[in-house]
C-alpha cells in the first residue's frame, strides 16, 4: 500500500484556481486550432505532385512539420510545468533534447528557404538545376544533422557528469533541468553560432534580392514578392531570438517570484512568443502563394465548394 501511495504522490498535481484552469483550457484549445490549420496545410501539400517536387514547397512543408512538432512539444512541456508533475529525469531529458533539436532545425530551415528564393531571383535560369528534389532532400538532411549536435552534446554531458536525482521535484524545463554551468556554455556557443550564421544568410539574401530588383533585367513583381518572403523569414528569426530571452526571464521569475506569478508569466510567454509565431508565420507564408492558398481554403472548409476550381499551374520561380 505504501508503494501505491508513493506512486500516487509522484503524479499529484497542484490544484489551480478556476481562472487558471480557464487560461489553460483557452491556451490548449488555441493550440488545437492551430494544429488543425497546420494539419490542413500539410494535407494540401500532399494532394498535388507539384507541391511535392518543387524545392520551395518541399521546404515549406518541412517548416510546417517542424512548427507542428515544436508546438506539440511545447504543449507537452507546458502542461507538465503547469501541473508541476514529477517527471523521471530520463524522460525529461528525452523531451528537452527533442525540443532543442526541433528548435534548431526550424531556425536553420529559415536559411534554406531564404537561399532558395535567392537562387530563384538571382539565378532564374539555373534555379531548376540548382534546387533539384535530390539536392533539397540532402540540404534538409544536413539541417537535421546540424540540429542534433547540440542535443547530443547535452546527452553526453548528462550521462558523464549529471546522473543524480532520477526523479525531479519541479517541472520539466531547461531552466530547472540543465543546472550545471557546462550546459550554459554549450547553449551559448551553439546558439551564437547558429543565429549569427542564419542571420547572415537571411540578411545577405535580402540585400542581394533587393539589389537585383533594381536592375532593368529583373522581373520587378517577382523580386518584390521574394524580398517580402525573405523579410518574413527575418521576422521569424527575430521571434526565435526573443524566445531565447524568454527562457532567461522564466528562469529569473522561477527563482525569485511566487508560484502564481510564475504561472502568469508562463502563460504570457507561451502564448505570445511560442504559439503565435509558430502558427501565424506558416499561415501567412502559405496564404501569400495563390496556388497553395486556393487549395488550402478549399480543404480548410472541408470541400464545401461543389467543385475545386483552383488553378494548379504553378510558376515556382516567379512566385514570392
Tab-separated table of C-alpha atoms in Angstrom:
chain	number	residue	atom	x	y	z
A	1	UNK	CA	0.000	0.000	0.000
A	2	UNK	CA	2.868	2.365	0.780
A	3	UNK	CA	4.271	1.726	-2.663
A	4	UNK	CA	0.940	2.751	-4.188
A	5	UNK	CA	0.876	5.886	-2.090
A	6	UNK	CA	4.378	6.785	-3.220
A	7	UNK	CA	3.404	6.194	-6.810
A	8	UNK	CA	0.316	8.365	-6.438
A	9	UNK	CA	2.291	11.159	-4.834
A	10	UNK	CA	4.622	11.239	-7.827
A	11	UNK	CA	1.791	12.293	-10.141
A	12	UNK	CA	-0.114	14.535	-7.734
A	13	UNK	CA	-0.988	17.807	-9.385
A	14	UNK	CA	-1.161	21.206	-7.784
A	15	UNK	CA	-4.756	22.390	-7.584
A	16	UNK	CA	-5.147	25.526	-9.665
A	17	UNK	CA	-7.642	28.359	-9.228
A	18	UNK	CA	-10.614	28.456	-11.577
A	19	UNK	CA	-9.253	31.341	-13.652
A	20	UNK	CA	-6.007	29.415	-14.169
A	21	UNK	CA	-7.999	26.407	-15.360
A	22	UNK	CA	-9.752	28.703	-17.836
A	23	UNK	CA	-6.421	30.057	-19.076
A	24	UNK	CA	-5.143	26.524	-19.516
A	25	UNK	CA	-8.258	25.497	-21.450
A	26	UNK	CA	-8.074	28.535	-23.736
A	27	UNK	CA	-4.347	28.046	-24.323
A	28	UNK	CA	-4.629	24.355	-25.179
A	29	UNK	CA	-7.735	24.996	-27.321
A	30	UNK	CA	-5.838	27.632	-29.289
A	31	UNK	CA	-3.022	25.153	-29.859
A	32	UNK	CA	-5.509	22.550	-31.100
A	33	UNK	CA	-6.962	25.062	-33.589
A	34	UNK	CA	-3.531	25.947	-34.930
A	35	UNK	CA	-2.590	22.274	-35.107
A	36	UNK	CA	-5.668	21.743	-37.286
A	37	UNK	CA	-4.621	24.646	-39.538
A	38	UNK	CA	-1.102	23.242	-39.877
A	39	UNK	CA	-2.535	19.788	-40.494
A	40	UNK	CA	-4.714	21.092	-43.338
A	41	UNK	CA	-1.718	22.846	-44.901
A	42	UNK	CA	0.341	19.648	-44.723
A	43	UNK	CA	-2.582	17.710	-46.228
A	44	UNK	CA	-2.836	20.284	-49.027
A	45	UNK	CA	0.841	19.873	-49.873
A	46	UNK	CA	0.302	16.125	-50.183
A	47	UNK	CA	-2.554	16.459	-52.680
A	48	UNK	CA	-0.617	17.830	-55.651
A	49	UNK	CA	2.515	16.361	-57.206
A	50	UNK	CA	3.969	19.779	-57.962
A	51	UNK	CA	3.909	20.628	-54.246
A	52	UNK	CA	5.970	17.513	-53.523
A	53	UNK	CA	8.563	18.106	-56.247
A	54	UNK	CA	9.306	21.853	-56.185
A	55	UNK	CA	12.009	22.808	-53.705
A	56	UNK	CA	10.085	25.830	-52.478
A	57	UNK	CA	7.088	23.759	-51.374
A	58	UNK	CA	9.271	20.957	-50.008
A	59	UNK	CA	10.976	23.450	-47.697
A	60	UNK	CA	7.615	24.977	-46.810
A	61	UNK	CA	6.291	21.530	-45.913
A	62	UNK	CA	9.404	20.914	-43.840
A	63	UNK	CA	8.762	24.166	-41.971
A	64	UNK	CA	5.166	23.108	-41.327
A	65	UNK	CA	6.224	19.775	-39.854
A	66	UNK	CA	8.864	21.436	-37.679
A	67	UNK	CA	6.479	24.083	-36.382
A	68	UNK	CA	3.768	21.487	-35.744
A	69	UNK	CA	6.116	19.206	-33.799
A	70	UNK	CA	7.512	22.233	-31.974
A	71	UNK	CA	4.006	23.221	-30.958
A	72	UNK	CA	3.135	19.715	-29.759
A	73	UNK	CA	6.363	19.521	-27.753
A	74	UNK	CA	5.762	22.965	-26.266
A	75	UNK	CA	2.231	21.993	-25.203
A	76	UNK	CA	3.503	18.811	-23.517
A	77	UNK	CA	6.198	20.697	-21.593
A	78	UNK	CA	3.744	23.490	-20.798
A	79	UNK	CA	1.182	21.104	-19.298
A	80	UNK	CA	3.884	19.302	-17.304
A	81	UNK	CA	5.125	22.625	-15.954
A	82	UNK	CA	1.624	23.879	-15.228
A	83	UNK	CA	0.626	20.764	-13.295
A	84	UNK	CA	4.047	20.537	-11.650
A	85	UNK	CA	4.320	16.833	-12.428
A	86	UNK	CA	7.246	14.909	-11.018
A	87	UNK	CA	8.858	13.569	-14.183
A	88	UNK	CA	11.564	10.949	-14.398
A	89	UNK	CA	14.796	12.689	-15.266
A	90	UNK	CA	15.478	10.455	-18.267
A	91	UNK	CA	12.003	11.211	-19.665
A	92	UNK	CA	12.571	14.926	-19.187
A	93	UNK	CA	15.941	14.616	-20.927
A	94	UNK	CA	14.320	12.985	-23.981
A	95	UNK	CA	11.653	15.698	-24.171
A	96	UNK	CA	14.147	18.546	-23.835
A	97	UNK	CA	16.750	17.272	-26.322
A	98	UNK	CA	13.995	16.543	-28.869
A	99	UNK	CA	12.562	20.047	-28.379
A	100	UNK	CA	16.044	21.555	-28.760
A	101	UNK	CA	16.713	19.645	-31.985
A	102	UNK	CA	13.355	20.721	-33.457
A	103	UNK	CA	14.039	24.332	-32.500
A	104	UNK	CA	17.497	24.301	-34.108
A	105	UNK	CA	16.186	22.632	-37.268
A	106	UNK	CA	13.396	25.220	-37.524
A	107	UNK	CA	15.939	28.037	-37.319
A	108	UNK	CA	18.267	26.509	-39.909
A	109	UNK	CA	15.334	25.830	-42.243
A	110	UNK	CA	14.764	29.597	-42.482
A	111	UNK	CA	18.220	29.923	-44.025
A	112	UNK	CA	17.403	27.222	-46.588
A	113	UNK	CA	14.141	28.897	-47.583
A	114	UNK	CA	15.878	32.251	-47.970
A	115	UNK	CA	18.619	30.704	-50.116
A	116	UNK	CA	16.009	29.076	-52.342
A	117	UNK	CA	14.392	32.472	-53.011
A	118	UNK	CA	17.854	33.967	-53.595
A	119	UNK	CA	18.601	31.382	-56.287
A	120	UNK	CA	15.135	31.822	-57.845
A	121	UNK	CA	15.594	35.576	-58.296
A	122	UNK	CA	19.338	35.988	-58.755
A	123	UNK	CA	19.890	32.878	-60.903
A	124	UNK	CA	16.495	32.227	-62.544
A	125	UNK	CA	17.917	30.274	-65.479
A	126	UNK	CA	19.753	27.859	-63.167
A	127	UNK	CA	17.095	27.645	-60.485
A	128	UNK	CA	15.645	24.325	-61.622
A	129	UNK	CA	19.134	22.846	-61.988
A	130	UNK	CA	20.393	24.003	-58.589
A	131	UNK	CA	17.299	23.345	-56.472
A	132	UNK	CA	16.523	19.810	-57.588
A	133	UNK	CA	14.486	17.389	-55.488
A	134	UNK	CA	17.583	15.388	-54.556
A	135	UNK	CA	19.635	18.415	-53.530
A	136	UNK	CA	16.743	19.767	-51.471
A	137	UNK	CA	16.496	16.477	-49.574
A	138	UNK	CA	20.256	16.494	-48.976
A	139	UNK	CA	20.046	20.059	-47.646
A	140	UNK	CA	17.251	19.054	-45.262
A	141	UNK	CA	19.332	16.075	-44.082
A	142	UNK	CA	22.267	18.398	-43.350
A	143	UNK	CA	19.943	20.660	-41.360
A	144	UNK	CA	18.867	17.728	-39.201
A	145	UNK	CA	22.455	16.580	-38.677
A	146	UNK	CA	23.487	20.049	-37.519
A	147	UNK	CA	20.410	20.457	-35.337
A	148	UNK	CA	21.204	17.304	-33.343
A	149	UNK	CA	24.786	18.298	-32.480
A	150	UNK	CA	23.786	20.466	-29.523
A	151	UNK	CA	21.272	17.896	-28.231
A	152	UNK	CA	23.792	15.064	-28.441
A	153	UNK	CA	26.345	17.207	-26.605
A	154	UNK	CA	23.885	17.706	-23.760
A	155	UNK	CA	23.115	13.972	-23.671
A	156	UNK	CA	26.830	13.164	-23.422
A	157	UNK	CA	27.249	15.647	-20.562
A	158	UNK	CA	24.218	14.215	-18.772
A	159	UNK	CA	25.439	10.617	-18.811
A	160	UNK	CA	29.019	11.666	-17.993
A	161	UNK	CA	28.572	14.214	-15.176
A	162	UNK	CA	24.916	14.648	-14.246
A	163	UNK	CA	23.299	11.268	-13.456
A	164	UNK	CA	21.974	12.094	-9.962
A	165	UNK	CA	18.340	12.603	-8.892
A	166	UNK	CA	16.338	10.154	-11.003
A	167	UNK	CA	13.067	11.933	-10.182
A	168	UNK	CA	12.636	15.679	-10.448
A	169	UNK	CA	10.878	17.671	-7.749
A	170	UNK	CA	9.909	20.504	-10.093
A	171	UNK	CA	8.528	20.798	-13.580
A	172	UNK	CA	10.471	19.714	-16.635
A	173	UNK	CA	12.145	22.707	-18.290
A	174	UNK	CA	15.617	23.702	-19.380
A	175	UNK	CA	15.943	26.195	-16.547
A	176	UNK	CA	15.319	23.552	-13.886
A	177	UNK	CA	16.937	20.567	-15.588
A	178	UNK	CA	20.211	21.863	-17.044
A	179	UNK	CA	21.641	23.457	-13.906
A	180	UNK	CA	25.354	22.726	-14.464
A	181	UNK	CA	27.486	25.533	-15.839
A	182	UNK	CA	28.692	23.391	-18.737
A	183	UNK	CA	25.135	23.267	-20.113
A	184	UNK	CA	25.033	27.058	-20.221
A	185	UNK	CA	28.343	27.176	-22.088
A	186	UNK	CA	27.106	24.637	-24.651
A	187	UNK	CA	23.834	26.536	-25.078
A	188	UNK	CA	25.589	29.889	-25.510
A	189	UNK	CA	28.122	28.527	-28.008
A	190	UNK	CA	25.638	26.756	-30.295
A	191	UNK	CA	23.001	29.485	-30.061
A	192	UNK	CA	25.521	32.138	-31.028
A	193	UNK	CA	26.932	30.140	-33.945
A	194	UNK	CA	23.540	29.152	-35.350
A	195	UNK	CA	21.895	32.538	-35.011
A	196	UNK	CA	24.822	34.507	-36.376
A	197	UNK	CA	25.062	32.125	-39.353
A	198	UNK	CA	21.338	32.120	-40.136
A	199	UNK	CA	21.059	35.869	-39.606
A	200	UNK	CA	23.956	36.429	-42.031
A	201	UNK	CA	22.322	34.199	-44.674
A	202	UNK	CA	18.907	35.868	-44.362
A	203	UNK	CA	20.305	39.415	-44.463
A	204	UNK	CA	22.633	38.529	-47.362
A	205	UNK	CA	19.794	37.064	-49.426
A	206	UNK	CA	17.541	40.022	-48.618
A	207	UNK	CA	20.198	42.519	-49.725
A	208	UNK	CA	21.033	40.514	-52.859
A	209	UNK	CA	17.410	40.235	-53.954
A	210	UNK	CA	16.887	43.956	-53.273
A	211	UNK	CA	19.921	44.752	-55.412
A	212	UNK	CA	18.733	42.563	-58.284
A	213	UNK	CA	15.267	44.102	-58.042
A	214	UNK	CA	16.725	47.467	-59.028
A	215	UNK	CA	18.157	46.130	-62.278
A	216	UNK	CA	16.263	46.521	-65.539
A	217	UNK	CA	16.596	42.824	-66.413
A	218	UNK	CA	14.712	41.643	-63.353
A	219	UNK	CA	11.001	40.949	-63.084
A	220	UNK	CA	10.045	43.660	-60.582
A	221	UNK	CA	6.966	41.955	-59.168
A	222	UNK	CA	8.713	38.620	-58.596
A	223	UNK	CA	11.701	40.266	-56.923
A	224	UNK	CA	9.465	42.360	-54.678
A	225	UNK	CA	7.474	39.316	-53.566
A	226	UNK	CA	10.657	37.327	-52.956
A	227	UNK	CA	12.098	40.165	-50.890
A	228	UNK	CA	8.924	40.238	-48.815
A	229	UNK	CA	9.262	36.500	-48.276
A	230	UNK	CA	12.848	36.815	-47.025
A	231	UNK	CA	11.770	39.708	-44.799
A	232	UNK	CA	9.149	37.378	-43.306
A	233	UNK	CA	11.928	34.881	-42.570
A	234	UNK	CA	13.877	37.646	-40.833
A	235	UNK	CA	10.849	38.388	-38.652
A	236	UNK	CA	10.550	34.676	-37.855
A	237	UNK	CA	14.219	34.671	-36.889
A	238	UNK	CA	13.591	37.629	-34.607
A	239	UNK	CA	10.873	35.694	-32.805
A	240	UNK	CA	13.312	32.805	-32.382
A	241	UNK	CA	15.798	35.218	-30.818
A	242	UNK	CA	13.124	36.585	-28.474
A	243	UNK	CA	12.280	33.056	-27.336
A	244	UNK	CA	15.842	32.752	-26.018
A	245	UNK	CA	15.302	35.816	-23.852
A	246	UNK	CA	12.033	34.274	-22.682
A	247	UNK	CA	13.966	31.364	-21.159
A	248	UNK	CA	16.110	33.822	-19.206
A	249	UNK	CA	13.031	35.709	-17.968
A	250	UNK	CA	11.328	32.478	-16.929
A	251	UNK	CA	14.408	31.376	-15.011
A	252	UNK	CA	14.562	34.665	-13.082
A	253	UNK	CA	10.835	34.569	-12.325
A	254	UNK	CA	11.015	30.932	-11.248
A	255	UNK	CA	13.784	31.718	-8.751
A	256	UNK	CA	12.506	34.991	-7.293
A	257	UNK	CA	8.718	35.035	-7.799
A	258	UNK	CA	5.909	33.088	-6.177
A	259	UNK	CA	4.137	30.224	-7.903
A	260	UNK	CA	1.129	32.199	-9.181
A	261	UNK	CA	3.324	34.942	-10.631
A	262	UNK	CA	5.409	32.287	-12.362
A	263	UNK	CA	2.225	30.817	-13.862
A	264	UNK	CA	1.076	34.170	-15.230
A	265	UNK	CA	4.476	34.842	-16.804
A	266	UNK	CA	4.458	31.325	-18.241
A	267	UNK	CA	1.045	31.851	-19.842
A	268	UNK	CA	2.080	35.140	-21.408
A	269	UNK	CA	5.402	33.849	-22.777
A	270	UNK	CA	3.876	30.630	-24.059
A	271	UNK	CA	1.064	32.330	-25.976
A	272	UNK	CA	2.881	35.425	-27.291
A	273	UNK	CA	6.339	34.046	-28.071
A	274	UNK	CA	5.718	30.352	-28.764
A	275	UNK	CA	2.185	29.751	-30.071
A	276	UNK	CA	1.558	32.703	-32.382
A	277	UNK	CA	4.986	32.862	-34.103
A	278	UNK	CA	4.915	29.111	-34.765
A	279	UNK	CA	1.409	29.267	-36.220
A	280	UNK	CA	0.888	32.649	-37.836
A	281	UNK	CA	4.149	32.676	-39.832
A	282	UNK	CA	3.403	29.463	-41.793
A	283	UNK	CA	-0.189	30.614	-42.314
A	284	UNK	CA	0.930	33.995	-43.697
A	285	UNK	CA	3.566	32.318	-45.839
A	286	UNK	CA	1.044	29.865	-47.288
A	287	UNK	CA	-1.718	32.403	-47.935
A	288	UNK	CA	0.698	34.623	-49.890
A	289	UNK	CA	1.014	31.885	-52.508
A	290	UNK	CA	-2.050	31.986	-54.760
A	291	UNK	CA	-1.863	28.391	-55.979
A	292	UNK	CA	-1.424	26.959	-52.489
A	293	UNK	CA	-3.865	29.288	-50.704
A	294	UNK	CA	-6.681	28.420	-53.099
A	295	UNK	CA	-6.363	24.694	-52.388
A	296	UNK	CA	-5.806	25.330	-48.679
A	297	UNK	CA	-9.062	27.285	-48.384
A	298	UNK	CA	-10.883	24.530	-50.269
A	299	UNK	CA	-9.700	21.775	-47.892
A	300	UNK	CA	-9.939	24.002	-44.804
A	301	UNK	CA	-13.684	24.341	-45.377
A	302	UNK	CA	-13.994	20.548	-45.809
A	303	UNK	CA	-14.573	20.990	-49.541
A	304	UNK	CA	-17.934	22.718	-49.145
A	305	UNK	CA	-17.462	24.110	-52.637
A	306	UNK	CA	-19.096	21.825	-55.188
A	307	UNK	CA	-16.014	21.841	-57.392
A	308	UNK	CA	-12.370	22.628	-56.838
A	309	UNK	CA	-11.716	25.405	-59.350
A	310	UNK	CA	-8.204	26.212	-58.150
A	311	UNK	CA	-5.548	26.695	-60.766
A	312	UNK	CA	-2.674	24.337	-60.008
A	313	UNK	CA	-0.378	25.572	-62.725
A	314	UNK	CA	2.434	26.926	-60.572
A	315	UNK	CA	5.341	29.050	-61.683
A	316	UNK	CA	7.827	28.351	-58.918
A	317	UNK	CA	10.487	30.832	-59.960
A	318	UNK	CA	8.205	33.813	-60.334
A	319	UNK	CA	6.252	33.183	-57.157
A	320	UNK	CA	7.045	35.130	-53.964
